[in-house]
Amino acid sequence: MRGVASVLIAGGLGCAVWAGLANHARFAQAEPGAVKPIPAYAAVAVEAPVESDKERRARLNVRLQTMIKDGKGVRLTDAPPPVRRRAEIRPSAPAARMAATPSRAEPAASFAPPPVNANAAPSVRRTGYTRPYLDLKTPPRVPDNDLECLTQAIYYEARNESEAGQAAVAEVVLNRSRHRAYPKRVCEVVYQRNSRTCQFTFTCDGSIGRRAINPVAWARAERIAREVYEGRSASQLPKNSVNYHANYVRPSWGSRLARVRQIGAHIFYGAPLNGGTNPGAWEREREPARSGLLFVRNDALDRAYTLMTAQAAPSEPSAPAGS
């Protein structure tokens, strides 16, 4: 038995040696420069070469250039911005105010805007409401054209408002000119004043000529003034709406009038409550008080006095008949 085992072991070793020699001879007969196949039992031990980032970028660049040259690829461009739904777009406050007035090419203005006055008082940036200084002694330069006065009222009172807000201010001016308690002409309404105040503050606080006029806003104000003056603009206020004020002031007369609506930063009012009078209406001069005694002529007293004096007088003697 031991002899048989020894023979088998020796035969196995011989076969292994013979197989190794055969593989070695086959590798040696391969063409020079050819890649020699790696035996299966040695594949695990071979490691692939590590490619650096620089080499990988260079390889990809060569590949892309080849694709572009062959027309199989296009150059990379920035992706287009994502399309946002209308509900997701929330404009800021300044953008919302600008959107209220549509941007459009305004026709050229027919009236020249007021020139800049070098002696005008400088404006003070408002941190809170400060009552303006009113110059009631210097007579204003009142234009001759009602449309120009209406344009001034729109520009200086509501140029930062929407077109609806500017048209509402023009309606108030026209409503006053048609009301029996106010002047008849538009310019007289705009420049109306008394010894205490002026009805439209811009006419006596130095706003006119304080700074250069914005030509686009001036042309827009004139267009709106024409539309309202000629009746081509839809009415927004009742005919008895002749008063308004900005929402940052609290006038004493606000509680005496019926509030109509608010458009932008302006609050508009209607008829007076409890039979009162409209602010800014003409103040009728009182008749001077009479001094001294007041004599009233009464016909009944005159007749009674005449009758009493006639009865008290003595009767005259009758003349003798004949001589």
PDB file of N, CA and C in Angstrom, residues 9-105:
ATOM      1  N   ILE A   9       1.640   9.827  -5.533  1.00  0.00           N
ATOM      2  CA  ILE A   9       2.137  11.166  -5.172  1.00  0.00           C
ATOM      3  C   ILE A   9       3.173  11.622  -6.187  1.00  0.00           C
ATOM      4  N   ALA A  10       4.052  10.745  -6.562  1.00  0.00           N
ATOM      5  CA  ALA A  10       5.086  11.110  -7.520  1.00  0.00           C
ATOM      6  C   ALA A  10       4.477  11.442  -8.868  1.00  0.00           C
ATOM      7  N   GLY A  11       3.413  10.708  -9.279  1.00  0.00           N
ATOM      8  CA  GLY A  11       2.762  10.999 -10.549  1.00  0.00           C
ATOM      9  C   GLY A  11       2.099  12.360 -10.539  1.00  0.00           C
ATOM     10  N   GLY A  12       1.467  12.703  -9.411  1.00  0.00           N
ATOM     11  CA  GLY A  12       0.784  14.019  -9.311  1.00  0.00           C
ATOM     12  C   GLY A  12       1.771  15.154  -9.401  1.00  0.00           C
ATOM     13  N   LEU A  13       2.887  15.014  -8.718  1.00  0.00           N
ATOM     14  CA  LEU A  13       3.911  16.067  -8.777  1.00  0.00           C
ATOM     15  C   LEU A  13       4.461  16.218 -10.183  1.00  0.00           C
ATOM     16  N   GLY A  14       4.621  15.108 -10.853  1.00  0.00           N
ATOM     17  CA  GLY A  14       5.127  15.184 -12.215  1.00  0.00           C
ATOM     18  C   GLY A  14       4.179  15.893 -13.150  1.00  0.00           C
ATOM     19  N   CYS A  15       2.898  15.591 -13.001  1.00  0.00           N
ATOM     20  CA  CYS A  15       1.898  16.282 -13.839  1.00  0.00           C
ATOM     21  C   CYS A  15       1.904  17.782 -13.605  1.00  0.00           C
ATOM     22  N   ALA A  16       2.015  18.210 -12.344  1.00  0.00           N
ATOM     23  CA  ALA A  16       2.028  19.639 -12.033  1.00  0.00           C
ATOM     24  C   ALA A  16       3.221  20.320 -12.640  1.00  0.00           C
ATOM     25  N   VAL A  17       4.376  19.654 -12.558  1.00  0.00           N
ATOM     26  CA  VAL A  17       5.587  20.245 -13.140  1.00  0.00           C
ATOM     27  C   VAL A  17       5.445  20.364 -14.650  1.00  0.00           C
ATOM     28  N   TRP A  18       4.855  19.327 -15.245  1.00  0.00           N
ATOM     29  CA  TRP A  18       4.714  19.334 -16.709  1.00  0.00           C
ATOM     30  C   TRP A  18       3.765  20.445 -17.153  1.00  0.00           C
ATOM     31  N   ALA A  19       2.690  20.671 -16.436  1.00  0.00           N
ATOM     32  CA  ALA A  19       1.735  21.737 -16.771  1.00  0.00           C
ATOM     33  C   ALA A  19       2.381  23.102 -16.639  1.00  0.00           C
ATOM     34  N   GLY A  20       3.188  23.327 -15.609  1.00  0.00           N
ATOM     35  CA  GLY A  20       3.871  24.607 -15.436  1.00  0.00           C
ATOM     36  C   GLY A  20       4.827  24.886 -16.572  1.00  0.00           C
ATOM     37  N   LEU A  21       5.571  23.859 -16.973  1.00  0.00           N
ATOM     38  CA  LEU A  21       6.507  24.054 -18.058  1.00  0.00           C
ATOM     39  C   LEU A  21       5.782  24.353 -19.361  1.00  0.00           C
ATOM     40  N   ALA A  22       4.632  23.755 -19.590  1.00  0.00           N
ATOM     41  CA  ALA A  22       3.878  23.993 -20.824  1.00  0.00           C
ATOM     42  C   ALA A  22       3.363  25.445 -20.888  1.00  0.00           C
ATOM     43  N   ASN A  23       2.863  25.944 -19.782  1.00  0.00           N
ATOM     44  CA  ASN A  23       2.379  27.343 -19.746  1.00  0.00           C
ATOM     45  C   ASN A  23       3.515  28.330 -19.982  1.00  0.00           C
ATOM     46  N   HIS A  24       4.659  28.042 -19.395  1.00  0.00           N
ATOM     47  CA  HIS A  24       5.803  28.926 -19.549  1.00  0.00           C
ATOM     48  C   HIS A  24       6.252  28.978 -20.996  1.00  0.00           C
ATOM     49  N   ALA A  25       6.228  27.846 -21.649  1.00  0.00           N
ATOM     50  CA  ALA A  25       6.629  27.799 -23.058  1.00  0.00           C
ATOM     51  C   ALA A  25       5.627  28.556 -23.922  1.00  0.00           C
ATOM     52  N   ARG A  26       4.326  28.467 -23.590  1.00  0.00           N
ATOM     53  CA  ARG A  26       3.307  29.173 -24.382  1.00  0.00           C
ATOM     54  C   ARG A  26       3.437  30.684 -24.238  1.00  0.00           C
ATOM     55  N   PHE A  27       3.752  31.171 -23.034  1.00  0.00           N
ATOM     56  CA  PHE A  27       3.964  32.612 -22.820  1.00  0.00           C
ATOM     57  C   PHE A  27       5.211  33.081 -23.545  1.00  0.00           C
ATOM     58  N   ALA A  28       6.241  32.277 -23.580  1.00  0.00           N
ATOM     59  CA  ALA A  28       7.490  32.678 -24.216  1.00  0.00           C
ATOM     60  C   ALA A  28       7.341  32.774 -25.715  1.00  0.00           C
ATOM     61  N   GLN A  29       6.397  32.030 -26.359  1.00  0.00           N
ATOM     62  CA  GLN A  29       6.212  32.041 -27.793  1.00  0.00           C
ATOM     63  C   GLN A  29       5.295  33.167 -28.271  1.00  0.00           C
ATOM     64  N   ALA A  30       4.716  33.979 -27.357  1.00  0.00           N
ATOM     65  CA  ALA A  30       3.813  35.071 -27.748  1.00  0.00           C
ATOM     66  C   ALA A  30       4.592  36.181 -28.431  1.00  0.00           C
ATOM     67  N   GLU A  31       3.888  37.026 -29.260  1.00  0.00           N
ATOM     68  CA  GLU A  31       4.552  38.096 -29.976  1.00  0.00           C
ATOM     69  C   GLU A  31       5.082  39.134 -29.006  1.00  0.00           C
ATOM     70  N   PRO A  32       6.225  39.700 -29.325  1.00  0.00           N
ATOM     71  CA  PRO A  32       6.773  40.739 -28.435  1.00  0.00           C
ATOM     72  C   PRO A  32       5.873  41.977 -28.456  1.00  0.00           C
ATOM     73  N   GLY A  33       5.697  42.580 -27.333  1.00  0.00           N
ATOM     74  CA  GLY A  33       4.848  43.782 -27.188  1.00  0.00           C
ATOM     75  C   GLY A  33       3.404  43.477 -26.944  1.00  0.00           C
ATOM     76  N   ALA A  34       2.966  42.232 -27.119  1.00  0.00           N
ATOM     77  CA  ALA A  34       1.560  41.893 -26.872  1.00  0.00           C
ATOM     78  C   ALA A  34       1.322  41.763 -25.390  1.00  0.00           C
ATOM     79  N   VAL A  35       0.078  42.070 -25.009  1.00  0.00           N
ATOM     80  CA  VAL A  35      -0.289  41.969 -23.602  1.00  0.00           C
ATOM     81  C   VAL A  35      -0.451  40.512 -23.240  1.00  0.00           C
ATOM     82  N   LYS A  36       0.269  40.092 -22.285  1.00  0.00           N
ATOM     83  CA  LYS A  36       0.205  38.699 -21.869  1.00  0.00           C
ATOM     84  C   LYS A  36      -0.996  38.494 -20.982  1.00  0.00           C
ATOM     85  N   PRO A  37      -1.789  37.494 -21.238  1.00  0.00           N
ATOM     86  CA  PRO A  37      -2.942  37.229 -20.360  1.00  0.00           C
ATOM     87  C   PRO A  37      -2.476  36.854 -18.975  1.00  0.00           C
ATOM     88  N   ILE A  38      -3.248  37.288 -18.057  1.00  0.00           N
ATOM     89  CA  ILE A  38      -2.930  37.018 -16.651  1.00  0.00           C
ATOM     90  C   ILE A  38      -3.659  35.765 -16.241  1.00  0.00           C
ATOM     91  N   PRO A  39      -2.953  34.814 -15.687  1.00  0.00           N
ATOM     92  CA  PRO A  39      -3.628  33.591 -15.229  1.00  0.00           C
ATOM     93  C   PRO A  39      -4.725  33.900 -14.256  1.00  0.00           C
ATOM     94  N   ALA A  40      -5.688  33.028 -14.212  1.00  0.00           N
ATOM     95  CA  ALA A  40      -6.825  33.231 -13.321  1.00  0.00           C
ATOM     96  C   ALA A  40      -6.401  33.259 -11.886  1.00  0.00           C
ATOM     97  N   TYR A  41      -5.431  32.417 -11.564  1.00  0.00           N
ATOM     98  CA  TYR A  41      -5.055  32.351 -10.150  1.00  0.00           C
ATOM     99  C   TYR A  41      -4.237  33.569  -9.741  1.00  0.00           C
ATOM    100  N   ALA A  42      -3.704  34.398 -10.753  1.00  0.00           N
ATOM    101  CA  ALA A  42      -2.916  35.586 -10.429  1.00  0.00           C
ATOM    102  C   ALA A  42      -3.695  36.878 -10.601  1.00  0.00           C
ATOM    103  N   ALA A  43      -4.979  36.826 -11.085  1.00  0.00           N
ATOM    104  CA  ALA A  43      -5.759  38.049 -11.325  1.00  0.00           C
ATOM    105  C   ALA A  43      -6.042  38.798 -10.041  1.00  0.00           C
ATOM    106  N   VAL A  44      -6.181  38.122  -8.976  1.00  0.00           N
ATOM    107  CA  VAL A  44      -6.504  38.778  -7.710  1.00  0.00           C
ATOM    108  C   VAL A  44      -5.339  39.609  -7.228  1.00  0.00           C
ATOM    109  N   ALA A  45      -4.185  39.236  -7.554  1.00  0.00           N
ATOM    110  CA  ALA A  45      -3.017  39.913  -7.024  1.00  0.00           C
ATOM    111  C   ALA A  45      -2.660  41.160  -7.826  1.00  0.00           C
ATOM    112  N   VAL A  46      -3.231  41.367  -9.087  1.00  0.00           N
ATOM    113  CA  VAL A  46      -2.876  42.513  -9.931  1.00  0.00           C
ATOM    114  C   VAL A  46      -3.795  43.692  -9.587  1.00  0.00           C
ATOM    115  N   GLU A  47      -3.273  44.916  -9.390  1.00  0.00           N
ATOM    116  CA  GLU A  47      -4.038  46.113  -9.054  1.00  0.00           C
ATOM    117  C   GLU A  47      -4.093  47.043 -10.264  1.00  0.00           C
ATOM    118  N   ALA A  48      -5.286  47.656 -10.552  1.00  0.00           N
ATOM    119  CA  ALA A  48      -5.444  48.592 -11.666  1.00  0.00           C
ATOM    120  C   ALA A  48      -4.741  49.903 -11.344  1.00  0.00           C
ATOM    121  N   PRO A  49      -4.172  50.582 -12.347  1.00  0.00           N
ATOM    122  CA  PRO A  49      -3.489  51.862 -12.080  1.00  0.00           C
ATOM    123  C   PRO A  49      -4.477  52.936 -11.618  1.00  0.00           C
ATOM    124  N   VAL A  50      -4.100  53.757 -10.676  1.00  0.00           N
ATOM    125  CA  VAL A  50      -4.943  54.821 -10.121  1.00  0.00           C
ATOM    126  C   VAL A  50      -4.828  56.064 -10.996  1.00  0.00           C
ATOM    127  N   GLU A  51      -6.003  56.634 -11.458  1.00  0.00           N
ATOM    128  CA  GLU A  51      -6.029  57.817 -12.319  1.00  0.00           C
ATOM    129  C   GLU A  51      -6.247  59.065 -11.470  1.00  0.00           C
ATOM    130  N   SER A  52      -5.404  60.057 -11.649  1.00  0.00           N
ATOM    131  CA  SER A  52      -5.514  61.294 -10.868  1.00  0.00           C
ATOM    132  C   SER A  52      -6.657  62.158 -11.421  1.00  0.00           C
ATOM    133  N   ASP A  53      -7.038  63.157 -10.654  1.00  0.00           N
ATOM    134  CA  ASP A  53      -8.107  64.065 -11.086  1.00  0.00           C
ATOM    135  C   ASP A  53      -7.706  64.840 -12.336  1.00  0.00           C
ATOM    136  N   LYS A  54      -6.452  65.251 -12.395  1.00  0.00           N
ATOM    137  CA  LYS A  54      -5.984  65.993 -13.558  1.00  0.00           C
ATOM    138  C   LYS A  54      -6.059  65.150 -14.816  1.00  0.00           C
ATOM    139  N   GLU A  55      -5.654  63.880 -14.700  1.00  0.00           N
ATOM    140  CA  GLU A  55      -5.703  62.988 -15.853  1.00  0.00           C
ATOM    141  C   GLU A  55      -7.147  62.709 -16.267  1.00  0.00           C
ATOM    142  N   ARG A  56      -8.032  62.580 -15.294  1.00  0.00           N
ATOM    143  CA  ARG A  56      -9.427  62.312 -15.626  1.00  0.00           C
ATOM    144  C   ARG A  56     -10.063  63.513 -16.329  1.00  0.00           C
ATOM    145  N   ARG A  57      -9.767  64.749 -15.855  1.00  0.00           N
ATOM    146  CA  ARG A  57     -10.303  65.937 -16.515  1.00  0.00           C
ATOM    147  C   ARG A  57      -9.767  66.070 -17.934  1.00  0.00           C
ATOM    148  N   ALA A  58      -8.471  65.764 -18.088  1.00  0.00           N
ATOM    149  CA  ALA A  58      -7.893  65.840 -19.432  1.00  0.00           C
ATOM    150  C   ALA A  58      -8.548  64.837 -20.363  1.00  0.00           C
ATOM    151  N   ARG A  59      -8.805  63.635 -19.860  1.00  0.00           N
ATOM    152  CA  ARG A  59      -9.415  62.605 -20.690  1.00  0.00           C
ATOM    153  C   ARG A  59     -10.846  63.000 -21.069  1.00  0.00           C
ATOM    154  N   LEU A  60     -11.578  63.537 -20.125  1.00  0.00           N
ATOM    155  CA  LEU A  60     -12.949  63.940 -20.418  1.00  0.00           C
ATOM    156  C   LEU A  60     -12.981  65.114 -21.380  1.00  0.00           C
ATOM    157  N   ASN A  61     -12.017  66.031 -21.239  1.00  0.00           N
ATOM    158  CA  ASN A  61     -11.964  67.173 -22.137  1.00  0.00           C
ATOM    159  C   ASN A  61     -11.693  66.725 -23.568  1.00  0.00           C
ATOM    160  N   VAL A  62     -10.772  65.789 -23.731  1.00  0.00           N
ATOM    161  CA  VAL A  62     -10.495  65.274 -25.073  1.00  0.00           C
ATOM    162  C   VAL A  62     -11.730  64.598 -25.656  1.00  0.00           C
ATOM    163  N   ARG A  63     -12.456  63.884 -24.829  1.00  0.00           N
ATOM    164  CA  ARG A  63     -13.657  63.197 -25.288  1.00  0.00           C
ATOM    165  C   ARG A  63     -14.737  64.191 -25.716  1.00  0.00           C
ATOM    166  N   LEU A  64     -14.912  65.248 -24.913  1.00  0.00           N
ATOM    167  CA  LEU A  64     -15.926  66.248 -25.258  1.00  0.00           C
ATOM    168  C   LEU A  64     -15.551  66.993 -26.528  1.00  0.00           C
ATOM    169  N   GLN A  65     -14.289  67.370 -26.671  1.00  0.00           N
ATOM    170  CA  GLN A  65     -13.869  68.066 -27.873  1.00  0.00           C
ATOM    171  C   GLN A  65     -14.079  67.201 -29.120  1.00  0.00           C
ATOM    172  N   THR A  66     -13.820  65.915 -28.974  1.00  0.00           N
ATOM    173  CA  THR A  66     -14.033  64.999 -30.105  1.00  0.00           C
ATOM    174  C   THR A  66     -15.509  64.900 -30.463  1.00  0.00           C
ATOM    175  N   MET A  67     -16.381  64.863 -29.430  1.00  0.00           N
ATOM    176  CA  MET A  67     -17.820  64.788 -29.682  1.00  0.00           C
ATOM    177  C   MET A  67     -18.323  66.057 -30.362  1.00  0.00           C
ATOM    178  N   ILE A  68     -17.828  67.222 -29.920  1.00  0.00           N
ATOM    179  CA  ILE A  68     -18.264  68.482 -30.529  1.00  0.00           C
ATOM    180  C   ILE A  68     -17.786  68.562 -31.970  1.00  0.00           C
ATOM    181  N   LYS A  69     -16.554  68.133 -32.208  1.00  0.00           N
ATOM    182  CA  LYS A  69     -16.005  68.171 -33.553  1.00  0.00           C
ATOM    183  C   LYS A  69     -16.776  67.263 -34.492  1.00  0.00           C
ATOM    184  N   ASP A  70     -17.201  66.104 -34.007  1.00  0.00           N
ATOM    185  CA  ASP A  70     -17.951  65.151 -34.824  1.00  0.00           C
ATOM    186  C   ASP A  70     -19.434  65.494 -34.917  1.00  0.00           C
ATOM    187  N   GLY A  71     -19.878  66.560 -34.206  1.00  0.00           N
ATOM    188  CA  GLY A  71     -21.285  66.923 -34.240  1.00  0.00           C
ATOM    189  C   GLY A  71     -22.172  66.039 -33.404  1.00  0.00           C
ATOM    190  N   LYS A  72     -21.600  65.348 -32.453  1.00  0.00           N
ATOM    191  CA  LYS A  72     -22.394  64.448 -31.614  1.00  0.00           C
ATOM    192  C   LYS A  72     -22.726  65.065 -30.255  1.00  0.00           C
ATOM    193  N   GLY A  73     -22.334  66.313 -30.039  1.00  0.00           N
ATOM    194  CA  GLY A  73     -22.616  66.936 -28.751  1.00  0.00           C
ATOM    195  C   GLY A  73     -22.696  68.436 -28.905  1.00  0.00           C
ATOM    196  N   VAL A  74     -23.170  69.127 -27.901  1.00  0.00           N
ATOM    197  CA  VAL A  74     -23.282  70.580 -27.898  1.00  0.00           C
ATOM    198  C   VAL A  74     -22.573  71.108 -26.670  1.00  0.00           C
ATOM    199  N   ARG A  75     -22.259  72.414 -26.723  1.00  0.00           N
ATOM    200  CA  ARG A  75     -21.597  73.016 -25.578  1.00  0.00           C
ATOM    201  C   ARG A  75     -22.595  73.169 -24.426  1.00  0.00           C
ATOM    202  N   LEU A  76     -22.077  73.038 -23.246  1.00  0.00           N
ATOM    203  CA  LEU A  76     -22.917  73.147 -22.067  1.00  0.00           C
ATOM    204  C   LEU A  76     -23.259  74.605 -21.819  1.00  0.00           C
ATOM    205  N   THR A  77     -24.502  74.906 -21.471  1.00  0.00           N
ATOM    206  CA  THR A  77     -24.962  76.257 -21.148  1.00  0.00           C
ATOM    207  C   THR A  77     -25.671  76.227 -19.811  1.00  0.00           C
ATOM    208  N   ASP A  78     -25.836  77.459 -19.233  1.00  0.00           N
ATOM    209  CA  ASP A  78     -26.541  77.543 -17.955  1.00  0.00           C
ATOM    210  C   ASP A  78     -28.000  77.150 -18.136  1.00  0.00           C
ATOM    211  N   ALA A  79     -28.505  76.471 -17.155  1.00  0.00           N
ATOM    212  CA  ALA A  79     -29.910  76.054 -17.203  1.00  0.00           C
ATOM    213  C   ALA A  79     -30.813  77.267 -17.089  1.00  0.00           C
ATOM    214  N   PRO A  80     -31.938  77.312 -17.795  1.00  0.00           N
ATOM    215  CA  PRO A  80     -32.846  78.468 -17.696  1.00  0.00           C
ATOM    216  C   PRO A  80     -33.441  78.544 -16.300  1.00  0.00           C
ATOM    217  N   PRO A  81     -33.781  79.777 -15.843  1.00  0.00           N
ATOM    218  CA  PRO A  81     -34.361  79.906 -14.508  1.00  0.00           C
ATOM    219  C   PRO A  81     -35.685  79.171 -14.422  1.00  0.00           C
ATOM    220  N   PRO A  82     -35.997  78.617 -13.279  1.00  0.00           N
ATOM    221  CA  PRO A  82     -37.267  77.887 -13.141  1.00  0.00           C
ATOM    222  C   PRO A  82     -38.455  78.829 -13.274  1.00  0.00           C
ATOM    223  N   VAL A  83     -39.497  78.346 -13.887  1.00  0.00           N
ATOM    224  CA  VAL A  83     -40.715  79.129 -14.075  1.00  0.00           C
ATOM    225  C   VAL A  83     -41.543  79.050 -12.803  1.00  0.00           C
ATOM    226  N   ARG A  84     -41.762  80.215 -12.206  1.00  0.00           N
ATOM    227  CA  ARG A  84     -42.536  80.259 -10.958  1.00  0.00           C
ATOM    228  C   ARG A  84     -43.999  80.479 -11.275  1.00  0.00           C
ATOM    229  N   ARG A  85     -44.821  79.818 -10.531  1.00  0.00           N
ATOM    230  CA  ARG A  85     -46.251  80.007 -10.710  1.00  0.00           C
ATOM    231  C   ARG A  85     -46.657  81.369 -10.189  1.00  0.00           C
ATOM    232  N   ARG A  86     -47.760  81.868 -10.738  1.00  0.00           N
ATOM    233  CA  ARG A  86     -48.202  83.212 -10.359  1.00  0.00           C
ATOM    234  C   ARG A  86     -48.481  83.314  -8.866  1.00  0.00           C
ATOM    235  N   ALA A  87     -48.990  82.256  -8.277  1.00  0.00           N
ATOM    236  CA  ALA A  87     -49.306  82.295  -6.848  1.00  0.00           C
ATOM    237  C   ALA A  87     -48.064  82.402  -5.994  1.00  0.00           C
ATOM    238  N   GLU A  88     -46.898  81.963  -6.530  1.00  0.00           N
ATOM    239  CA  GLU A  88     -45.680  82.001  -5.741  1.00  0.00           C
ATOM    240  C   GLU A  88     -44.994  83.352  -5.816  1.00  0.00           C
ATOM    241  N   ILE A  89     -45.355  84.193  -6.786  1.00  0.00           N
ATOM    242  CA  ILE A  89     -44.691  85.478  -6.956  1.00  0.00           C
ATOM    243  C   ILE A  89     -45.322  86.473  -5.989  1.00  0.00           C
ATOM    244  N   ARG A  90     -44.521  87.010  -5.102  1.00  0.00           N
ATOM    245  CA  ARG A  90     -44.976  87.983  -4.127  1.00  0.00           C
ATOM    246  C   ARG A  90     -44.109  89.219  -4.248  1.00  0.00           C
ATOM    247  N   PRO A  91     -44.559  90.242  -4.994  1.00  0.00           N
ATOM    248  CA  PRO A  91     -43.715  91.425  -5.183  1.00  0.00           C
ATOM    249  C   PRO A  91     -43.567  92.197  -3.888  1.00  0.00           C
ATOM    250  N   SER A  92     -42.474  92.937  -3.791  1.00  0.00           N
ATOM    251  CA  SER A  92     -42.237  93.767  -2.631  1.00  0.00           C
ATOM    252  C   SER A  92     -43.190  94.954  -2.647  1.00  0.00           C
ATOM    253  N   ALA A  93     -43.203  95.709  -1.539  1.00  0.00           N
ATOM    254  CA  ALA A  93     -44.121  96.834  -1.435  1.00  0.00           C
ATOM    255  C   ALA A  93     -43.859  97.898  -2.493  1.00  0.00           C
ATOM    256  N   PRO A  94     -42.586  98.347  -2.719  1.00  0.00           N
ATOM    257  CA  PRO A  94     -42.376  99.327  -3.791  1.00  0.00           C
ATOM    258  C   PRO A  94     -42.782  98.802  -5.154  1.00  0.00           C
ATOM    259  N   ALA A  95     -42.503  97.506  -5.407  1.00  0.00           N
ATOM    260  CA  ALA A  95     -42.882  96.941  -6.706  1.00  0.00           C
ATOM    261  C   ALA A  95     -44.395  96.898  -6.855  1.00  0.00           C
ATOM    262  N   ALA A  96     -45.112  96.630  -5.767  1.00  0.00           N
ATOM    263  CA  ALA A  96     -46.574  96.590  -5.841  1.00  0.00           C
ATOM    264  C   ALA A  96     -47.137  97.974  -6.127  1.00  0.00           C
ATOM    265  N   ARG A  97     -46.534  99.028  -5.518  1.00  0.00           N
ATOM    266  CA  ARG A  97     -47.015 100.374  -5.791  1.00  0.00           C
ATOM    267  C   ARG A  97     -46.739 100.779  -7.226  1.00  0.00           C
ATOM    268  N   MET A  98     -45.586 100.387  -7.742  1.00  0.00           N
ATOM    269  CA  MET A  98     -45.279 100.717  -9.131  1.00  0.00           C
ATOM    270  C   MET A  98     -46.189  99.961 -10.080  1.00  0.00           C
ATOM    271  N   ALA A  99     -46.552  98.723  -9.707  1.00  0.00           N
ATOM    272  CA  ALA A  99     -47.437  97.953 -10.572  1.00  0.00           C
ATOM    273  C   ALA A  99     -48.841  98.529 -10.599  1.00  0.00           C
ATOM    274  N   ALA A 100     -49.224  99.285  -9.551  1.00  0.00           N
ATOM    275  CA  ALA A 100     -50.557  99.867  -9.527  1.00  0.00           C
ATOM    276  C   ALA A 100     -50.737 100.874 -10.658  1.00  0.00           C
ATOM    277  N   THR A 101     -49.630 101.562 -11.059  1.00  0.00           N
ATOM    278  CA  THR A 101     -49.689 102.504 -12.167  1.00  0.00           C
ATOM    279  C   THR A 101     -49.015 101.878 -13.372  1.00  0.00           C
ATOM    280  N   PRO A 102     -49.742 101.461 -14.391  1.00  0.00           N
ATOM    281  CA  PRO A 102     -49.114 100.781 -15.531  1.00  0.00           C
ATOM    282  C   PRO A 102     -48.150 101.706 -16.252  1.00  0.00           C
ATOM    283  N   SER A 103     -47.014 101.153 -16.654  1.00  0.00           N
ATOM    284  CA  SER A 103     -46.025 101.925 -17.393  1.00  0.00           C
ATOM    285  C   SER A 103     -46.478 102.017 -18.840  1.00  0.00           C
ATOM    286  N   ARG A 104     -46.634 103.221 -19.343  1.00  0.00           N
ATOM    287  CA  ARG A 104     -47.089 103.417 -20.695  1.00  0.00           C
ATOM    288  C   ARG A 104     -46.462 104.700 -21.218  1.00  0.00           C
ATOM    289  N   ALA A 105     -46.357 104.805 -22.509  1.00  0.00           N
ATOM    290  CA  ALA A 105     -45.794 105.995 -23.130  1.00  0.00           C
ATOM    291  C   ALA A 105     -46.835 107.102 -23.068  1.00  0.00           C
TER     292      ALA A 105
END
